């Protein structure tokens, strides 16, 4: 199969989202100026550099099936801060509930049955049961055609000590959830080392 993207693919579903896979899921938490919380998962999400740590995610302009702007991007524009929690396999159902396009003001933490903890450096709640959470300050928002790419400086990181072995973070202990294409997901439960070749 070959197609020019401007011509379309002719398939039942767009294969592009299945090509870039697996994609890690950033569970983005935000809050308005009065402290009302919001939580939503984003799979167009990635680390951009490690020193200093910078992270980014893409948010569509509107909620699925609605003309209203997504709460995450709206609140980040207002407050210039956001949290990111990593989704373990054990919380896949809660993550799915939090993806519901609720009206603004609905607390997805409560709807998904998730307990909050307060971040230390920014006024945003984090997912208490997440293995890892990061606190971010907005660096930039880049407007794309159908989405905005949000870039944040990671100012603090929380890691549950239960997932550190011999000084290394062992992802197989919490099995991070990743998005494939369509409605498909996977979990990371096996890893292998592949040292870089020497010249």
C-alpha positions as YAML, in Angstrom:
chain: A
units: angstrom
residues:
- id: 1
  name: UNK
  ca: [0.00, 0.00, 0.00]
- id: 2
  name: UNK
  ca: [1.13, 3.52, -0.80]
- id: 3
  name: UNK
  ca: [-0.74, 6.78, -0.44]
- id: 4
  name: UNK
  ca: [0.00, 10.47, -0.43]
- id: 5
  name: UNK
  ca: [-1.31, 11.92, 2.79]
- id: 6
  name: UNK
  ca: [-3.08, 14.73, 0.97]
- id: 7
  name: UNK
  ca: [-5.07, 12.14, -1.03]
- id: 8
  name: UNK
  ca: [-6.15, 10.03, 1.95]
- id: 9
  name: UNK
  ca: [-5.62, 6.37, 2.77]
- id: 10
  name: UNK
  ca: [-8.95, 4.86, 1.75]
- id: 11
  name: UNK
  ca: [-9.08, 2.57, 4.78]
- id: 12
  name: UNK
  ca: [-11.84, 2.32, 7.37]
- id: 13
  name: UNK
  ca: [-9.60, 3.96, 9.99]
- id: 14
  name: UNK
  ca: [-6.58, 6.20, 9.71]
- id: 15
  name: UNK
  ca: [-3.45, 4.01, 9.95]
- id: 16
  name: UNK
  ca: [-1.16, 6.87, 11.00]
- id: 17
  name: UNK
  ca: [-2.01, 6.51, 14.71]
- id: 18
  name: UNK
  ca: [-1.19, 2.80, 14.52]
- id: 19
  name: UNK
  ca: [2.15, 3.43, 12.82]
- id: 20
  name: UNK
  ca: [3.58, 5.55, 15.65]
- id: 21
  name: UNK
  ca: [3.23, 2.92, 18.35]
- id: 22
  name: UNK
  ca: [3.48, 2.17, 21.15]
- id: 23
  name: UNK
  ca: [3.00, 5.67, 22.51]
- id: 24
  name: UNK
  ca: [3.40, 6.44, 26.22]
- id: 25
  name: UNK
  ca: [0.41, 8.02, 27.94]
- id: 26
  name: UNK
  ca: [0.75, 11.27, 29.83]
- id: 27
  name: UNK
  ca: [-1.99, 11.65, 32.43]
- id: 28
  name: UNK
  ca: [-2.23, 15.44, 32.46]
- id: 29
  name: UNK
  ca: [-3.59, 17.08, 35.59]
- id: 30
  name: UNK
  ca: [-4.55, 20.73, 35.81]
- id: 31
  name: UNK
  ca: [-6.55, 23.00, 38.10]
- id: 32
  name: UNK
  ca: [-8.26, 26.34, 37.74]
- id: 33
  name: UNK
  ca: [-7.52, 29.36, 39.92]
- id: 34
  name: UNK
  ca: [-10.12, 28.17, 42.45]
- id: 35
  name: UNK
  ca: [-8.56, 24.73, 42.74]
- id: 36
  name: UNK
  ca: [-11.08, 22.72, 40.69]
- id: 37
  name: UNK
  ca: [-9.16, 19.75, 39.28]
- id: 38
  name: UNK
  ca: [-9.06, 18.23, 35.80]
- id: 39
  name: UNK
  ca: [-7.39, 15.01, 34.62]
- id: 40
  name: UNK
  ca: [-7.07, 13.64, 31.07]
- id: 41
  name: UNK
  ca: [-4.84, 11.12, 29.26]
- id: 42
  name: UNK
  ca: [-2.83, 12.06, 26.16]
- id: 43
  name: UNK
  ca: [-0.93, 9.56, 24.03]
- id: 44
  name: UNK
  ca: [0.74, 12.08, 21.73]
- id: 45
  name: UNK
  ca: [3.21, 12.58, 24.56]
- id: 46
  name: UNK
  ca: [6.98, 12.39, 24.83]
- id: 47
  name: UNK
  ca: [10.14, 13.49, 26.63]
- id: 48
  name: UNK
  ca: [12.03, 16.07, 24.58]
- id: 49
  name: UNK
  ca: [15.33, 16.38, 26.46]
- id: 50
  name: UNK
  ca: [16.72, 15.21, 29.77]
- id: 51
  name: UNK
  ca: [19.03, 18.01, 30.97]
- id: 52
  name: UNK
  ca: [17.18, 20.03, 32.02]
- id: 53
  name: UNK
  ca: [14.11, 17.79, 31.59]
- id: 54
  name: UNK
  ca: [11.55, 19.04, 29.07]
- id: 55
  name: UNK
  ca: [8.40, 17.20, 28.15]
- id: 56
  name: UNK
  ca: [5.60, 17.75, 25.66]
- id: 57
  name: UNK
  ca: [2.16, 16.56, 24.63]
- id: 58
  name: UNK
  ca: [-0.30, 17.34, 21.87]
- id: 59
  name: UNK
  ca: [-3.88, 18.39, 22.59]
- id: 60
  name: UNK
  ca: [-6.58, 18.60, 19.96]
- id: 61
  name: UNK
  ca: [-8.41, 21.90, 19.76]
- id: 62
  name: UNK
  ca: [-11.83, 20.57, 20.81]
- id: 63
  name: UNK
  ca: [-13.35, 17.73, 22.80]
- id: 64
  name: UNK
  ca: [-14.52, 14.74, 20.70]
- id: 65
  name: UNK
  ca: [-18.03, 15.38, 19.45]
- id: 66
  name: UNK
  ca: [-18.15, 18.84, 21.05]
- id: 67
  name: UNK
  ca: [-17.24, 22.36, 19.95]
- id: 68
  name: UNK
  ca: [-15.77, 23.33, 23.32]
- id: 69
  name: UNK
  ca: [-12.04, 23.60, 23.85]
- id: 70
  name: UNK
  ca: [-10.30, 20.86, 25.82]
- id: 71
  name: UNK
  ca: [-10.05, 21.66, 29.51]
- id: 72
  name: UNK
  ca: [-6.38, 20.68, 29.83]
- id: 73
  name: UNK
  ca: [-5.09, 23.18, 27.27]
- id: 74
  name: UNK
  ca: [-7.49, 25.90, 28.48]
- id: 75
  name: UNK
  ca: [-6.33, 25.56, 32.09]
- id: 76
  name: UNK
  ca: [-2.66, 25.38, 31.13]
- id: 77
  name: UNK
  ca: [-3.03, 28.63, 29.20]
- id: 78
  name: UNK
  ca: [-4.64, 30.20, 32.28]
- id: 79
  name: UNK
  ca: [-2.25, 28.91, 34.97]
- id: 80
  name: UNK
  ca: [0.95, 28.02, 33.05]
- id: 81
  name: UNK
  ca: [1.44, 24.84, 35.11]
- id: 82
  name: UNK
  ca: [0.43, 21.19, 34.82]
- id: 83
  name: UNK
  ca: [1.14, 17.77, 36.28]
- id: 84
  name: UNK
  ca: [1.90, 14.52, 34.48]
- id: 85
  name: UNK
  ca: [1.33, 11.10, 36.02]
- id: 86
  name: UNK
  ca: [2.41, 7.86, 34.38]
- id: 87
  name: UNK
  ca: [-0.40, 5.33, 33.90]
- id: 88
  name: UNK
  ca: [0.37, 1.82, 35.20]
- id: 89
  name: UNK
  ca: [-1.49, -1.18, 33.82]
- id: 90
  name: UNK
  ca: [-3.38, -1.55, 37.11]
- id: 91
  name: UNK
  ca: [-5.06, 1.85, 36.53]
- id: 92
  name: UNK
  ca: [-6.08, 1.28, 32.90]
- id: 93
  name: UNK
  ca: [-9.80, 1.44, 33.70]
- id: 94
  name: UNK
  ca: [-9.46, 4.65, 35.70]
- id: 95
  name: UNK
  ca: [-7.44, 6.15, 32.83]
- id: 96
  name: UNK
  ca: [-10.21, 5.20, 30.42]
- id: 97
  name: UNK
  ca: [-12.88, 6.86, 32.59]
- id: 98
  name: UNK
  ca: [-10.78, 10.03, 32.75]
- id: 99
  name: UNK
  ca: [-10.76, 10.18, 28.93]
- id: 100
  name: UNK
  ca: [-14.51, 10.91, 28.91]
- id: 101
  name: UNK
  ca: [-15.19, 14.39, 27.43]
- id: 102
  name: UNK
  ca: [-16.96, 15.71, 30.53]
- id: 103
  name: UNK
  ca: [-18.16, 19.31, 30.78]
- id: 104
  name: UNK
  ca: [-15.72, 21.77, 32.31]
- id: 105
  name: UNK
  ca: [-15.85, 21.69, 36.08]
- id: 106
  name: UNK
  ca: [-16.29, 17.92, 36.36]
- id: 107
  name: UNK
  ca: [-13.55, 16.39, 38.51]
- id: 108
  name: UNK
  ca: [-12.18, 13.38, 36.60]
- id: 109
  name: UNK
  ca: [-10.24, 12.27, 39.67]
- id: 110
  name: UNK
  ca: [-13.55, 11.74, 41.47]
- id: 111
  name: UNK
  ca: [-15.29, 10.16, 38.48]
- id: 112
  name: UNK
  ca: [-12.42, 7.69, 38.04]
- id: 113
  name: UNK
  ca: [-12.17, 6.91, 41.77]
- id: 114
  name: UNK
  ca: [-8.65, 8.32, 42.08]
- id: 115
  name: UNK
  ca: [-7.16, 9.91, 45.18]
- id: 116
  name: UNK
  ca: [-5.24, 13.15, 44.75]
- id: 117
  name: UNK
  ca: [-2.02, 14.37, 46.26]
- id: 118
  name: UNK
  ca: [-0.92, 17.97, 45.99]
- id: 119
  name: UNK
  ca: [2.18, 18.82, 44.00]
- id: 120
  name: UNK
  ca: [4.95, 20.53, 45.96]
- id: 121
  name: UNK
  ca: [6.10, 23.18, 43.47]
- id: 122
  name: UNK
  ca: [2.89, 24.00, 41.57]
- id: 123
  name: UNK
  ca: [-0.81, 24.35, 42.57]
- id: 124
  name: UNK
  ca: [-2.00, 21.19, 40.79]
- id: 125
  name: UNK
  ca: [-3.09, 17.77, 42.10]
- id: 126
  name: UNK
  ca: [-1.37, 14.56, 41.03]
- id: 127
  name: UNK
  ca: [-2.59, 10.95, 40.92]
- id: 128
  name: UNK
  ca: [-1.62, 9.50, 44.30]
- id: 129
  name: UNK
  ca: [-1.52, 5.87, 43.10]
- id: 130
  name: UNK
  ca: [0.59, 6.62, 40.03]
- id: 131
  name: UNK
  ca: [4.11, 5.16, 40.14]
- id: 132
  name: UNK
  ca: [5.60, 8.41, 38.83]
- id: 133
  name: UNK
  ca: [4.38, 11.99, 38.63]
- id: 134
  name: UNK
  ca: [6.04, 15.14, 37.33]
- id: 135
  name: UNK
  ca: [5.40, 18.79, 38.03]
- id: 136
  name: UNK
  ca: [5.73, 21.09, 35.03]
- id: 137
  name: UNK
  ca: [5.80, 24.78, 34.23]
- id: 138
  name: UNK
  ca: [4.71, 25.86, 30.78]
- id: 139
  name: UNK
  ca: [7.56, 26.68, 28.43]
- id: 140
  name: UNK
  ca: [5.66, 27.15, 25.17]
- id: 141
  name: UNK
  ca: [2.57, 26.20, 23.19]
- id: 142
  name: UNK
  ca: [3.07, 25.63, 19.48]
- id: 143
  name: UNK
  ca: [-0.06, 25.87, 17.32]
- id: 144
  name: UNK
  ca: [-0.42, 23.07, 14.79]
- id: 145
  name: UNK
  ca: [-3.22, 22.60, 12.26]
- id: 146
  name: UNK
  ca: [-5.62, 20.55, 14.40]
- id: 147
  name: UNK
  ca: [-3.81, 20.55, 17.74]
- id: 148
  name: UNK
  ca: [-1.49, 22.44, 20.05]
- id: 149
  name: UNK
  ca: [1.89, 21.06, 21.16]
- id: 150
  name: UNK
  ca: [2.38, 21.93, 24.83]
- id: 151
  name: UNK
  ca: [5.98, 22.06, 26.06]
- id: 152
  name: UNK
  ca: [6.75, 22.06, 29.77]
- id: 153
  name: UNK
  ca: [9.84, 22.29, 31.94]
- id: 154
  name: UNK
  ca: [9.83, 19.49, 34.52]
- id: 155
  name: UNK
  ca: [10.55, 21.17, 37.85]
- id: 156
  name: UNK
  ca: [9.96, 18.21, 40.19]
- id: 157
  name: UNK
  ca: [9.58, 14.43, 39.93]
- id: 158
  name: UNK
  ca: [7.90, 11.97, 42.30]
- id: 159
  name: UNK
  ca: [8.91, 8.28, 42.04]
- id: 160
  name: UNK
  ca: [7.47, 5.55, 44.25]
- id: 161
  name: UNK
  ca: [10.48, 3.88, 45.88]
- id: 162
  name: UNK
  ca: [8.85, 0.47, 45.37]
- id: 163
  name: UNK
  ca: [9.78, 0.65, 41.69]
- id: 164
  name: UNK
  ca: [13.50, 1.35, 42.14]
- id: 165
  name: UNK
  ca: [15.85, -1.65, 42.12]
- id: 166
  name: UNK
  ca: [19.62, -1.35, 42.44]
- id: 167
  name: UNK
  ca: [19.42, 2.35, 41.66]
- id: 168
  name: UNK
  ca: [17.39, 1.84, 38.47]
- id: 169
  name: UNK
  ca: [13.74, 2.47, 37.75]
- id: 170
  name: UNK
  ca: [12.21, -0.95, 36.95]
- id: 171
  name: UNK
  ca: [9.22, -0.28, 34.69]
- id: 172
  name: UNK
  ca: [8.26, -3.96, 34.65]
- id: 173
  name: UNK
  ca: [7.13, -3.63, 38.26]
- id: 174
  name: UNK
  ca: [4.32, -1.20, 37.38]
- id: 175
  name: UNK
  ca: [3.95, -2.02, 33.67]
- id: 176
  name: UNK
  ca: [3.34, 1.38, 32.05]
- id: 177
  name: UNK
  ca: [0.37, 1.47, 29.71]
- id: 178
  name: UNK
  ca: [0.95, 2.51, 26.11]
- id: 179
  name: UNK
  ca: [-1.38, 3.36, 23.25]
- id: 180
  name: UNK
  ca: [-1.27, 1.53, 19.95]
- id: 181
  name: UNK
  ca: [-3.66, 2.34, 17.12]
- id: 182
  name: UNK
  ca: [-7.42, 2.44, 17.10]
- id: 183
  name: UNK
  ca: [-8.76, 1.22, 20.50]
- id: 184
  name: UNK
  ca: [-5.69, -0.91, 21.21]
- id: 185
  name: UNK
  ca: [-3.27, -0.63, 24.12]
- id: 186
  name: UNK
  ca: [-0.31, -2.60, 25.45]
- id: 187
  name: UNK
  ca: [1.71, -2.80, 28.66]
- id: 188
  name: UNK
  ca: [5.46, -2.91, 29.13]
- id: 189
  name: UNK
  ca: [6.25, -6.11, 31.01]
- id: 190
  name: UNK
  ca: [9.43, -7.32, 29.31]
- id: 191
  name: UNK
  ca: [12.65, -5.45, 28.66]
- id: 192
  name: UNK
  ca: [16.05, -6.28, 27.21]
- id: 193
  name: UNK
  ca: [19.37, -4.47, 27.05]
- id: 194
  name: UNK
  ca: [21.00, -3.53, 23.76]
- id: 195
  name: UNK
  ca: [24.31, -1.74, 24.35]
- id: 196
  name: UNK
  ca: [25.37, 0.75, 21.70]
- id: 197
  name: UNK
  ca: [28.15, -0.51, 19.43]
- id: 198
  name: UNK
  ca: [31.62, 0.97, 19.89]
- id: 199
  name: UNK
  ca: [33.60, 2.44, 17.03]
...
